[in-house]
């Protein structure tokens, strides 16, 4: 047995876990688990131990801390040159722009490293140069193809490590819904305070700088909020989204008023075209006044545009006027118009306008027999194109409208849903079967998908991966009170409790 299971000495175990600094890369222990100072982790990749040095219980914390700090990229360092043949070679600062998320440089070792592979590269043999980008460091500056070779294909160790880094960051940055609600309420409170004059933008920025847990992020936010880009985007979105706000609210209501919704669609298109053709000068004046009031530097529109925080290599040259007017202002408006035209094209618009003739409000004032006949022509499978069917529908429509207007109960209806319910209640859906079919088709027409999207979002909340065995009936019973909160809030809780108390227990209980 001893021949095959030979005991290893402490020195051999230590050597097995050795890395860049042999005296630091000891195997993980209980001491490693509880004495990791996340704020004192070595930032230079030439000084840090292998990730296996840390106890498994704290490795994700260490990984997250390194990802939050980002790769070690000393931009102001003077990179030393080394002679190879007749040329001198050195690390180039522009490589950080080319590989911003993983490339690192060690000032101590004058070598390049990969942050993602250091954090997640598995110990399964050698790939793309072994550990040259993890422990030893890469120094062959004239062989730049090694960078691409290190990245490898879609399933390479490097790309798997990148995916693991992204998954860890997404997992740790997930905000519960409760925190989102608090943030929304706080943002609304601050907005009202600014509008009423109780707070100024300067006070908000100062508070962010002093009280933020991450001073670097707060500083970046302050820089952005005091820039021309922030002022321009703020006023542009206020003007453009302000046009479509009423339409958005109307389409999300459950009790759809089709006539008003369609008028808002035409109004939004007309105003978007108007602001695209004549609104640039007014927008620029608003932004200029805002910048003067808040001491924000305004760029010369005829000068070359320089993007914030981006490499200028291989970038198309353009003026500030072209960037802000064409690439932002026109592009956003054209996107809005494209969405309007795609959602409400000519066919959909005609269909919705014809459907409004079924509206029973004001004693069926919107009734139009010709539009309803055209509405039926959109559904050839339900309504045949024969003259006999068209004649039968027209006769039913004449009798139907006289009957409805003479009925005192029906004359007080305000929407298509209540009209369908009243027809079933009075058995008139059997008399005017073709008209009732039109009403049924109108009710199933997906004018807005907001309520449907909310239902699917509720399904994701109710049936998580921890409840993946939930049956359809139980899911349906759970979704109804969750989706129809307004109705169930009006139900007396005492009555619900008594209902469950009076239920007979199941067998075996």
Short mmCIF file of C-alpha atoms in Angstrom, two decimals:
data_model
loop_
_atom_site.label_atom_id
_atom_site.label_comp_id
_atom_site.label_asym_id
_atom_site.label_seq_id
_atom_site.Cartn_x
_atom_site.Cartn_y
_atom_site.Cartn_z
CA UNK A 1 0.00 0.00 0.00
CA UNK A 2 2.80 2.41 0.88
CA UNK A 3 4.23 1.84 -2.62
CA UNK A 4 1.13 3.38 -4.21
CA UNK A 5 0.06 5.81 -1.46
CA UNK A 6 3.33 7.39 -0.39
CA UNK A 7 3.03 10.12 2.21
CA UNK A 8 4.00 13.60 1.02
CA UNK A 9 6.02 15.93 3.19
CA UNK A 10 4.91 19.42 4.14
CA UNK A 11 7.56 20.87 1.83
CA UNK A 12 6.20 18.86 -1.13
CA UNK A 13 2.63 20.05 -0.44
CA UNK A 14 3.85 23.63 -0.25
CA UNK A 15 5.75 23.22 -3.50
CA UNK A 16 2.61 21.85 -5.17
CA UNK A 17 0.72 25.06 -4.39
CA UNK A 18 3.64 27.35 -5.22
CA UNK A 19 3.22 30.16 -7.77
CA UNK A 20 4.53 33.64 -8.32
CA UNK A 21 5.62 34.12 -4.72
CA UNK A 22 6.37 30.71 -3.25
CA UNK A 23 6.36 32.01 0.30
CA UNK A 24 2.79 33.30 -0.08
CA UNK A 25 1.17 30.46 -2.06
CA UNK A 26 0.47 27.97 0.70
CA UNK A 27 -2.56 25.66 0.57
CA UNK A 28 -5.80 27.11 1.90
CA UNK A 29 -6.57 26.55 5.56
CA UNK A 30 -9.01 27.68 8.21
CA UNK A 31 -6.76 30.63 8.85
CA UNK A 32 -7.05 31.69 5.19
CA UNK A 33 -10.83 31.51 5.50
CA UNK A 34 -11.21 34.03 8.29
CA UNK A 35 -8.22 36.36 7.88
CA UNK A 36 -8.62 37.65 4.32
CA UNK A 37 -8.42 41.43 4.20
CA UNK A 38 -10.38 42.29 1.05
CA UNK A 39 -9.24 45.91 1.18
CA UNK A 40 -5.58 44.88 1.35
CA UNK A 41 -5.48 42.50 -1.59
CA UNK A 42 -2.45 42.97 -3.80
CA UNK A 43 -3.41 44.93 -6.92
CA UNK A 44 -0.20 44.25 -8.87
CA UNK A 45 -0.58 40.82 -10.53
CA UNK A 46 3.10 40.11 -9.85
CA UNK A 47 2.51 40.01 -6.08
CA UNK A 48 -0.72 38.11 -5.67
CA UNK A 49 -0.94 34.38 -4.85
CA UNK A 50 -2.87 31.82 -6.85
CA UNK A 51 -6.61 31.87 -6.34
CA UNK A 52 -6.38 28.36 -4.87
CA UNK A 53 -4.44 29.86 -1.97
CA UNK A 54 -7.72 31.22 -0.56
CA UNK A 55 -10.22 29.05 1.24
CA UNK A 56 -13.17 27.97 -0.99
CA UNK A 57 -15.58 29.81 1.32
CA UNK A 58 -14.00 33.19 0.53
CA UNK A 59 -12.82 32.75 -3.07
CA UNK A 60 -15.92 34.36 -4.56
CA UNK A 61 -15.46 37.34 -2.24
CA UNK A 62 -11.87 37.69 -3.40
CA UNK A 63 -12.88 37.33 -7.04
CA UNK A 64 -15.63 39.90 -6.68
CA UNK A 65 -13.25 42.37 -5.05
CA UNK A 66 -10.75 42.04 -7.90
CA UNK A 67 -13.54 42.45 -10.48
CA UNK A 68 -14.82 45.57 -8.71
CA UNK A 69 -11.33 47.08 -8.71
CA UNK A 70 -10.85 46.13 -12.35
CA UNK A 71 -7.67 44.99 -14.11
CA UNK A 72 -4.35 46.54 -13.07
CA UNK A 73 -3.68 49.05 -15.85
CA UNK A 74 -1.08 51.69 -14.85
CA UNK A 75 -1.77 54.20 -17.62
CA UNK A 76 0.81 56.74 -16.46
CA UNK A 77 3.65 54.24 -16.10
CA UNK A 78 6.68 54.61 -18.35
CA UNK A 79 6.99 51.13 -19.80
CA UNK A 80 10.64 49.98 -20.06
CA UNK A 81 12.09 48.87 -23.39
CA UNK A 82 14.00 45.66 -24.05
CA UNK A 83 16.21 45.06 -27.04
CA UNK A 84 15.55 42.11 -29.32
CA UNK A 85 17.64 41.97 -32.46
CA UNK A 86 17.88 45.41 -34.03
CA UNK A 87 14.70 46.76 -32.42
CA UNK A 88 13.59 47.81 -28.96
CA UNK A 89 10.24 46.52 -27.78
CA UNK A 90 7.98 47.50 -24.87
CA UNK A 91 4.43 47.15 -23.60
CA UNK A 92 2.10 49.61 -25.37
CA UNK A 93 -0.48 51.66 -23.49
CA UNK A 94 -2.93 51.34 -26.42
CA UNK A 95 -3.28 47.62 -25.68
CA UNK A 96 -5.39 48.53 -22.64
CA UNK A 97 -7.94 50.10 -25.02
CA UNK A 98 -7.96 47.00 -27.18
CA UNK A 99 -8.43 44.58 -24.26
CA UNK A 100 -9.93 46.77 -21.51
CA UNK A 101 -11.69 44.11 -19.45
CA UNK A 102 -8.97 41.51 -18.84
CA UNK A 103 -5.48 42.74 -19.81
CA UNK A 104 -3.24 43.64 -16.85
CA UNK A 105 0.34 44.85 -16.48
CA UNK A 106 2.71 44.26 -13.57
CA UNK A 107 5.07 47.14 -12.92
CA UNK A 108 7.17 44.89 -10.69
CA UNK A 109 7.65 42.12 -13.30
CA UNK A 110 7.26 44.17 -16.53
CA UNK A 111 4.81 41.49 -17.72
CA UNK A 112 1.22 41.18 -18.98
CA UNK A 113 -1.46 39.09 -17.25
CA UNK A 114 -5.13 38.13 -17.68
CA UNK A 115 -7.42 39.00 -14.76
CA UNK A 116 -10.27 36.68 -15.82
CA UNK A 117 -8.01 33.65 -16.24
CA UNK A 118 -6.35 34.37 -12.90
CA UNK A 119 -9.75 34.29 -11.19
CA UNK A 120 -11.37 31.34 -12.97
CA UNK A 121 -8.90 29.43 -15.18
CA UNK A 122 -9.17 25.73 -14.21
CA UNK A 123 -6.08 23.67 -13.43
CA UNK A 124 -6.54 21.29 -16.35
CA UNK A 125 -3.34 21.24 -18.32
CA UNK A 126 -1.92 24.01 -20.44
CA UNK A 127 -3.77 26.21 -22.87
CA UNK A 128 -2.45 29.07 -24.97
CA UNK A 129 0.97 29.21 -23.41
CA UNK A 130 0.24 27.49 -20.11
CA UNK A 131 0.29 29.92 -17.19
CA UNK A 132 2.06 32.75 -19.02
CA UNK A 133 -0.94 35.09 -18.58
CA UNK A 134 -1.74 33.84 -15.05
CA UNK A 135 1.45 33.30 -13.03
CA UNK A 136 4.62 33.70 -15.08
CA UNK A 137 3.55 36.75 -17.05
CA UNK A 138 3.82 37.44 -20.79
CA UNK A 139 6.84 39.53 -21.95
CA UNK A 140 7.32 38.78 -25.66
CA UNK A 141 6.12 42.21 -26.86
CA UNK A 142 6.89 41.58 -30.53
CA UNK A 143 4.60 38.52 -30.68
CA UNK A 144 1.23 40.28 -30.39
CA UNK A 145 -0.56 37.34 -32.00
CA UNK A 146 -0.15 35.62 -28.63
CA UNK A 147 -2.94 37.85 -27.29
CA UNK A 148 -5.43 36.46 -29.81
CA UNK A 149 -4.04 32.97 -29.27
CA UNK A 150 -4.64 33.37 -25.55
CA UNK A 151 -8.27 34.39 -26.11
CA UNK A 152 -8.86 31.32 -28.29
CA UNK A 153 -12.20 30.12 -29.61
CA UNK A 154 -15.69 30.46 -28.12
CA UNK A 155 -15.16 27.52 -25.73
CA UNK A 156 -11.59 28.34 -24.72
CA UNK A 157 -10.56 28.51 -21.08
CA UNK A 158 -10.24 32.29 -21.40
CA UNK A 159 -13.78 32.82 -22.72
CA UNK A 160 -15.19 30.45 -20.11
CA UNK A 161 -13.40 32.50 -17.45
CA UNK A 162 -14.88 35.72 -18.89
CA UNK A 163 -18.39 34.23 -18.72
CA UNK A 164 -17.80 33.19 -15.10
CA UNK A 165 -16.71 36.74 -14.25
CA UNK A 166 -19.83 38.20 -15.87
CA UNK A 167 -22.06 35.70 -14.05
CA UNK A 168 -20.47 36.56 -10.70
CA UNK A 169 -20.89 40.29 -11.25
CA UNK A 170 -24.52 39.90 -12.35
CA UNK A 171 -25.27 37.70 -9.35
CA UNK A 172 -23.77 40.13 -6.87
CA UNK A 173 -25.31 43.23 -8.49
CA UNK A 174 -28.92 41.90 -8.54
CA UNK A 175 -31.26 44.33 -6.64
CA UNK A 176 -34.32 42.97 -4.98
CA UNK A 177 -37.59 44.50 -6.01
CA UNK A 178 -37.95 46.06 -2.56
CA UNK A 179 -34.74 48.04 -3.00
CA UNK A 180 -35.85 49.19 -6.46
CA UNK A 181 -39.09 50.55 -5.00
CA UNK A 182 -37.19 52.44 -2.29
CA UNK A 183 -34.82 53.90 -4.89
CA UNK A 184 -37.74 54.99 -7.07
CA UNK A 185 -39.46 56.68 -4.11
CA UNK A 186 -36.24 58.42 -3.09
CA UNK A 187 -35.63 59.63 -6.65
CA UNK A 188 -39.20 60.99 -6.82
CA UNK A 189 -38.69 62.73 -3.47
CA UNK A 190 -35.46 64.36 -4.65
CA UNK A 191 -37.10 65.42 -7.94
CA UNK A 192 -39.97 67.13 -6.11
CA UNK A 193 -37.52 68.84 -3.74
CA UNK A 194 -35.52 70.20 -6.71
CA UNK A 195 -38.67 71.41 -8.48
CA UNK A 196 -39.94 73.18 -5.35
CA UNK A 197 -36.57 74.83 -4.67
CA UNK A 198 -35.85 73.00 -1.42
CA UNK A 199 -32.81 71.32 -2.98
CA UNK A 200 -30.38 72.38 -5.69
CA UNK A 201 -28.50 70.14 -8.10
CA UNK A 202 -25.26 71.24 -6.44
CA UNK A 203 -26.47 69.98 -3.06
CA UNK A 204 -27.47 66.64 -4.57
CA UNK A 205 -24.06 66.21 -6.19
CA UNK A 206 -22.27 67.20 -2.99
CA UNK A 207 -24.30 64.68 -1.00
CA UNK A 208 -23.49 61.94 -3.51
CA UNK A 209 -19.78 62.70 -3.25
CA UNK A 210 -19.68 62.76 0.56
CA UNK A 211 -21.96 59.84 1.38
CA UNK A 212 -21.35 57.35 -1.41
CA UNK A 213 -19.82 54.01 -0.45
CA UNK A 214 -17.81 54.00 -3.68
CA UNK A 215 -16.12 57.39 -4.06
CA UNK A 216 -14.75 56.57 -7.51
CA UNK A 217 -18.22 55.82 -8.91
CA UNK A 218 -19.65 58.91 -7.18
CA UNK A 219 -16.88 61.04 -8.69
CA UNK A 220 -17.65 59.65 -12.16
CA UNK A 221 -21.33 60.39 -11.63
CA UNK A 222 -20.59 63.96 -10.57
CA UNK A 223 -18.37 64.46 -13.62
CA UNK A 224 -21.12 63.19 -15.90
CA UNK A 225 -23.90 65.24 -14.26
CA UNK A 226 -21.82 68.40 -14.68
CA UNK A 227 -21.05 67.72 -18.36
CA UNK A 228 -22.67 68.95 -21.56
CA UNK A 229 -23.62 65.37 -22.48
CA UNK A 230 -25.81 65.12 -19.37
CA UNK A 231 -27.49 68.47 -20.06
CA UNK A 232 -28.13 67.60 -23.72
CA UNK A 233 -29.49 64.09 -23.04
CA UNK A 234 -31.67 65.39 -20.20
CA UNK A 235 -33.43 68.01 -22.32
CA UNK A 236 -33.60 65.85 -25.44
CA UNK A 237 -35.31 62.97 -23.61
CA UNK A 238 -37.60 65.41 -21.78
CA UNK A 239 -38.83 66.88 -25.07
CA UNK A 240 -39.09 63.63 -27.02
CA UNK A 241 -40.50 61.36 -24.32
CA UNK A 242 -42.85 64.12 -23.22
CA UNK A 243 -44.58 63.82 -26.60
CA UNK A 244 -45.26 60.09 -26.21
CA UNK A 245 -46.00 60.07 -22.47
CA UNK A 246 -49.81 60.35 -22.74
CA UNK A 247 -49.90 57.70 -25.48
CA UNK A 248 -47.79 55.33 -23.37
CA UNK A 249 -50.09 55.78 -20.38
CA UNK A 250 -53.20 55.29 -22.51
CA UNK A 251 -51.92 52.05 -24.04
CA UNK A 252 -51.11 50.59 -20.62
CA UNK A 253 -54.58 51.09 -19.19
CA UNK A 254 -56.83 48.07 -18.98
CA UNK A 255 -59.97 49.99 -19.97
CA UNK A 256 -58.76 51.00 -23.43
CA UNK A 257 -60.40 53.98 -25.08
CA UNK A 258 -59.56 53.12 -28.70
CA UNK A 259 -60.77 56.42 -30.14
CA UNK A 260 -58.58 58.51 -27.84
CA UNK A 261 -55.68 56.06 -28.20
CA UNK A 262 -55.72 56.36 -31.99
CA UNK A 263 -55.94 60.15 -31.83
CA UNK A 264 -52.91 60.13 -29.52
CA UNK A 265 -51.03 57.96 -32.03
CA UNK A 266 -51.63 60.48 -34.82
CA UNK A 267 -50.81 63.35 -32.47
CA UNK A 268 -47.51 61.75 -31.40
CA UNK A 269 -46.43 61.10 -35.00
CA UNK A 270 -47.27 64.67 -36.03
CA UNK A 271 -45.43 66.23 -33.09
CA UNK A 272 -42.38 64.00 -33.55
CA UNK A 273 -42.12 65.05 -37.20
CA UNK A 274 -42.56 68.69 -36.17
CA UNK A 275 -39.82 68.59 -33.56
CA UNK A 276 -37.52 66.74 -35.97
CA UNK A 277 -37.89 69.42 -38.62
CA UNK A 278 -38.03 72.54 -36.45
CA UNK A 279 -37.01 71.61 -32.91
CA UNK A 280 -33.20 71.51 -33.04
CA UNK A 281 -32.63 75.23 -32.47
CA UNK A 282 -35.09 75.33 -29.56
CA UNK A 283 -33.44 72.30 -27.96
CA UNK A 284 -29.98 73.84 -28.31
CA UNK A 285 -31.23 77.08 -26.71
CA UNK A 286 -32.68 75.15 -23.74
CA UNK A 287 -29.43 73.27 -23.24
CA UNK A 288 -27.40 76.50 -23.48
CA UNK A 289 -29.50 78.20 -20.79
CA UNK A 290 -29.17 75.14 -18.55
CA UNK A 291 -25.38 75.04 -18.99
CA UNK A 292 -25.05 78.76 -18.20
CA UNK A 293 -27.22 78.42 -15.08
CA UNK A 294 -25.17 75.46 -13.77
CA UNK A 295 -21.68 76.54 -14.92
CA UNK A 296 -21.31 73.73 -17.45
CA UNK A 297 -18.85 74.19 -20.30
CA UNK A 298 -20.54 74.14 -23.68
CA UNK A 299 -18.50 72.82 -26.64
CA UNK A 300 -18.03 74.60 -29.93
CA UNK A 301 -20.35 72.84 -32.35
CA UNK A 302 -17.96 73.31 -35.27
CA UNK A 303 -15.01 71.65 -33.54
CA UNK A 304 -14.07 67.97 -33.73
CA UNK A 305 -16.14 65.68 -31.52
CA UNK A 306 -14.16 63.76 -28.87
CA UNK A 307 -15.95 60.86 -27.14
CA UNK A 308 -15.57 60.63 -23.38
CA UNK A 309 -13.48 57.70 -22.16
CA UNK A 310 -13.05 56.04 -25.57
CA UNK A 311 -10.06 55.38 -27.74
CA UNK A 312 -9.69 57.78 -30.67
CA UNK A 313 -7.98 55.27 -32.91
CA UNK A 314 -9.83 54.29 -36.09
CA UNK A 315 -12.74 56.58 -35.20
CA UNK A 316 -14.60 58.47 -37.91
CA UNK A 317 -13.98 62.19 -37.56
CA UNK A 318 -17.06 64.37 -37.12
CA UNK A 319 -18.02 67.71 -35.67
CA UNK A 320 -19.90 68.18 -32.42
CA UNK A 321 -22.85 69.47 -34.44
CA UNK A 322 -23.02 66.26 -36.51
CA UNK A 323 -22.76 64.01 -33.44
CA UNK A 324 -25.40 65.71 -31.30
CA UNK A 325 -27.78 66.59 -34.12
CA UNK A 326 -27.55 63.56 -36.43
CA UNK A 327 -26.28 60.68 -34.29
CA UNK A 328 -28.38 61.54 -31.22
CA UNK A 329 -31.25 63.95 -31.94
CA UNK A 330 -32.34 62.65 -35.35
CA UNK A 331 -31.54 59.03 -34.50
CA UNK A 332 -33.75 59.01 -31.37
CA UNK A 333 -36.68 60.65 -33.14
CA UNK A 334 -36.39 58.31 -36.14
CA UNK A 335 -36.38 55.35 -33.77
CA UNK A 336 -39.57 56.60 -32.12
CA UNK A 337 -41.26 57.12 -35.49
CA UNK A 338 -40.16 53.67 -36.64
CA UNK A 339 -41.70 52.10 -33.53
CA UNK A 340 -44.95 54.00 -34.10
CA UNK A 341 -45.15 52.98 -37.75
CA UNK A 342 -44.30 49.36 -36.96
CA UNK A 343 -46.85 49.07 -34.17
CA UNK A 344 -49.57 51.16 -35.80
CA UNK A 345 -49.16 50.60 -39.54
CA UNK A 346 -51.85 51.44 -42.08
CA UNK A 347 -53.62 48.09 -41.76
CA UNK A 348 -53.67 48.13 -37.95
CA UNK A 349 -54.86 51.73 -37.90
CA UNK A 350 -57.80 51.01 -40.21
CA UNK A 351 -58.69 47.96 -38.14
CA UNK A 352 -58.69 49.91 -34.87
CA UNK A 353 -60.68 52.81 -36.33
CA UNK A 354 -63.33 50.38 -37.59
CA UNK A 355 -63.43 48.70 -34.21
CA UNK A 356 -64.29 51.98 -32.47
CA UNK A 357 -67.75 51.84 -34.08
CA UNK A 358 -68.67 49.17 -31.52
CA UNK A 359 -68.17 51.57 -28.63
CA UNK A 360 -71.54 51.82 -26.78
CA UNK A 361 -70.82 55.06 -24.88
CA UNK A 362 -73.12 58.07 -25.33
CA UNK A 363 -75.95 55.80 -26.51
CA UNK A 364 -73.90 54.22 -29.33
CA UNK A 365 -72.93 57.56 -30.84
CA UNK A 366 -69.83 56.07 -32.55
CA UNK A 367 -71.89 53.41 -34.39
CA UNK A 368 -71.09 53.26 -38.12
CA UNK A 369 -72.49 50.35 -40.13
CA UNK A 370 -70.06 50.83 -43.03
CA UNK A 371 -67.01 50.69 -40.75
CA UNK A 372 -68.29 47.56 -39.04
CA UNK A 373 -68.78 45.84 -42.39
CA UNK A 374 -65.18 46.73 -43.27
CA UNK A 375 -64.14 45.47 -39.84
CA UNK A 376 -65.68 42.08 -40.66
CA UNK A 377 -63.78 42.00 -43.96
CA UNK A 378 -60.50 41.76 -42.00
CA UNK A 379 -61.59 38.30 -40.76
CA UNK A 380 -62.29 36.26 -43.87
CA UNK A 381 -62.21 32.96 -41.98
CA UNK A 382 -65.05 34.02 -39.68
CA UNK A 383 -67.00 36.05 -42.25
CA UNK A 384 -67.19 34.64 -45.75
CA UNK A 385 -66.94 37.08 -48.64
CA UNK A 386 -70.29 36.02 -50.14
CA UNK A 387 -72.93 38.63 -50.78
CA UNK A 388 -75.40 36.64 -48.67
CA UNK A 389 -73.19 36.88 -45.57
CA UNK A 390 -72.59 40.62 -46.13
CA UNK A 391 -76.33 41.21 -46.52
CA UNK A 392 -77.12 39.20 -43.39
CA UNK A 393 -74.56 41.20 -41.36
CA UNK A 394 -75.97 44.53 -42.57
CA UNK A 395 -79.51 43.48 -41.66
CA UNK A 396 -78.37 42.36 -38.21
CA UNK A 397 -76.55 45.66 -37.67
CA UNK A 398 -79.70 47.67 -38.49
CA UNK A 399 -81.86 45.66 -36.09
CA UNK A 400 -79.11 45.56 -33.47
CA UNK A 401 -78.59 49.32 -33.23
CA UNK A 402 -82.35 50.04 -33.01
CA UNK A 403 -82.73 47.42 -30.30
CA UNK A 404 -79.75 48.68 -28.26
CA UNK A 405 -80.68 52.36 -28.40
CA UNK A 406 -84.29 51.64 -27.40
CA UNK A 407 -83.18 49.52 -24.42
CA UNK A 408 -82.65 51.67 -21.33
CA UNK A 409 -80.19 49.18 -19.77
CA UNK A 410 -77.96 49.11 -22.84
CA UNK A 411 -78.01 52.85 -23.42
CA UNK A 412 -75.96 53.39 -20.22
CA UNK A 413 -73.04 51.17 -21.23
CA UNK A 414 -69.59 52.76 -21.59
CA UNK A 415 -67.23 50.10 -22.99
CA UNK A 416 -67.18 47.04 -25.22
CA UNK A 417 -66.59 44.63 -22.33
CA UNK A 418 -69.76 45.67 -20.51
CA UNK A 419 -71.64 45.53 -23.84
CA UNK A 420 -70.64 41.88 -24.34
CA UNK A 421 -71.66 41.02 -20.78
CA UNK A 422 -75.03 42.72 -21.16
CA UNK A 423 -75.75 40.92 -24.46
CA UNK A 424 -75.06 37.53 -22.84
CA UNK A 425 -77.18 38.50 -19.85
CA UNK A 426 -80.13 39.47 -22.05
CA UNK A 427 -79.60 36.47 -24.42
CA UNK A 428 -79.13 38.88 -27.32
CA UNK A 429 -75.85 37.23 -28.32
CA UNK A 430 -78.02 34.43 -29.73
CA UNK A 431 -80.20 36.85 -31.72
CA UNK A 432 -77.38 39.00 -33.13
CA UNK A 433 -74.79 36.26 -33.49
CA UNK A 434 -72.74 38.02 -36.21
CA UNK A 435 -72.63 41.28 -34.25
CA UNK A 436 -71.60 39.41 -31.12
CA UNK A 437 -68.83 37.74 -33.13
CA UNK A 438 -67.56 41.20 -34.08
CA UNK A 439 -67.58 42.19 -30.41
CA UNK A 440 -65.72 39.02 -29.44
CA UNK A 441 -63.04 39.66 -32.05
CA UNK A 442 -62.68 43.24 -30.85
CA UNK A 443 -62.15 42.08 -27.27
CA UNK A 444 -59.45 39.62 -28.28
CA UNK A 445 -57.60 42.14 -30.45
CA UNK A 446 -54.22 42.88 -28.81
CA UNK A 447 -54.27 46.67 -28.97
CA UNK A 448 -51.70 46.88 -26.17
CA UNK A 449 -49.59 44.10 -24.71
CA UNK A 450 -48.77 45.83 -21.42
CA UNK A 451 -51.24 43.78 -19.37
CA UNK A 452 -50.10 40.58 -21.09
CA UNK A 453 -46.44 41.40 -20.41
CA UNK A 454 -47.27 42.05 -16.76
CA UNK A 455 -48.91 38.63 -16.55
CA UNK A 456 -45.79 36.93 -17.95
CA UNK A 457 -43.61 38.90 -15.55
CA UNK A 458 -45.82 37.71 -12.71
CA UNK A 459 -45.37 34.12 -13.89
CA UNK A 460 -41.60 34.49 -13.58
CA UNK A 461 -42.02 35.79 -10.04
CA UNK A 462 -44.46 33.09 -8.95
CA UNK A 463 -42.81 30.10 -10.64
CA UNK A 464 -39.09 30.34 -9.94
CA UNK A 465 -36.46 27.62 -10.28
CA UNK A 466 -37.18 26.72 -6.66
CA UNK A 467 -40.86 26.11 -7.53
CA UNK A 468 -40.36 24.39 -10.87
CA UNK A 469 -42.70 21.52 -9.91
CA UNK A 470 -45.68 23.85 -9.41
CA UNK A 471 -48.70 22.56 -11.29
CA UNK A 472 -50.81 24.57 -13.73
CA UNK A 473 -53.84 24.78 -11.43
CA UNK A 474 -51.84 25.98 -8.44
CA UNK A 475 -49.99 28.48 -10.66
CA UNK A 476 -53.27 29.77 -12.05
CA UNK A 477 -54.77 30.13 -8.57
CA UNK A 478 -51.69 32.03 -7.41
CA UNK A 479 -51.52 34.32 -10.44
CA UNK A 480 -55.14 35.51 -10.26
CA UNK A 481 -54.80 37.37 -6.92
CA UNK A 482 -51.32 38.57 -7.86
CA UNK A 483 -52.34 40.05 -11.22
CA UNK A 484 -55.77 41.32 -10.16
CA UNK A 485 -54.53 43.11 -7.06
CA UNK A 486 -57.07 45.94 -7.34
CA UNK A 487 -59.97 43.50 -7.16
CA UNK A 488 -58.59 41.38 -4.33
CA UNK A 489 -57.64 44.43 -2.24
CA UNK A 490 -61.36 45.21 -2.01
CA UNK A 491 -62.17 41.73 -0.63
CA UNK A 492 -62.69 41.62 3.13
CA UNK A 493 -59.80 39.69 4.72
CA UNK A 494 -62.03 38.44 7.51
CA UNK A 495 -64.31 36.82 4.94
CA UNK A 496 -61.33 35.07 3.33
CA UNK A 497 -60.19 33.74 6.71
CA UNK A 498 -63.63 32.41 7.50
CA UNK A 499 -63.77 30.76 4.09
CA UNK A 500 -60.59 28.80 4.78
CA UNK A 501 -61.62 27.96 8.35
CA UNK A 502 -64.88 26.44 7.11
CA UNK A 503 -63.20 24.32 4.45
CA UNK A 504 -63.20 20.59 5.06
CA UNK A 505 -59.73 19.12 5.71
CA UNK A 506 -58.26 16.79 3.13
CA UNK A 507 -57.90 13.10 3.79
CA UNK A 508 -54.94 12.15 5.88
CA UNK A 509 -54.94 15.46 7.80
#
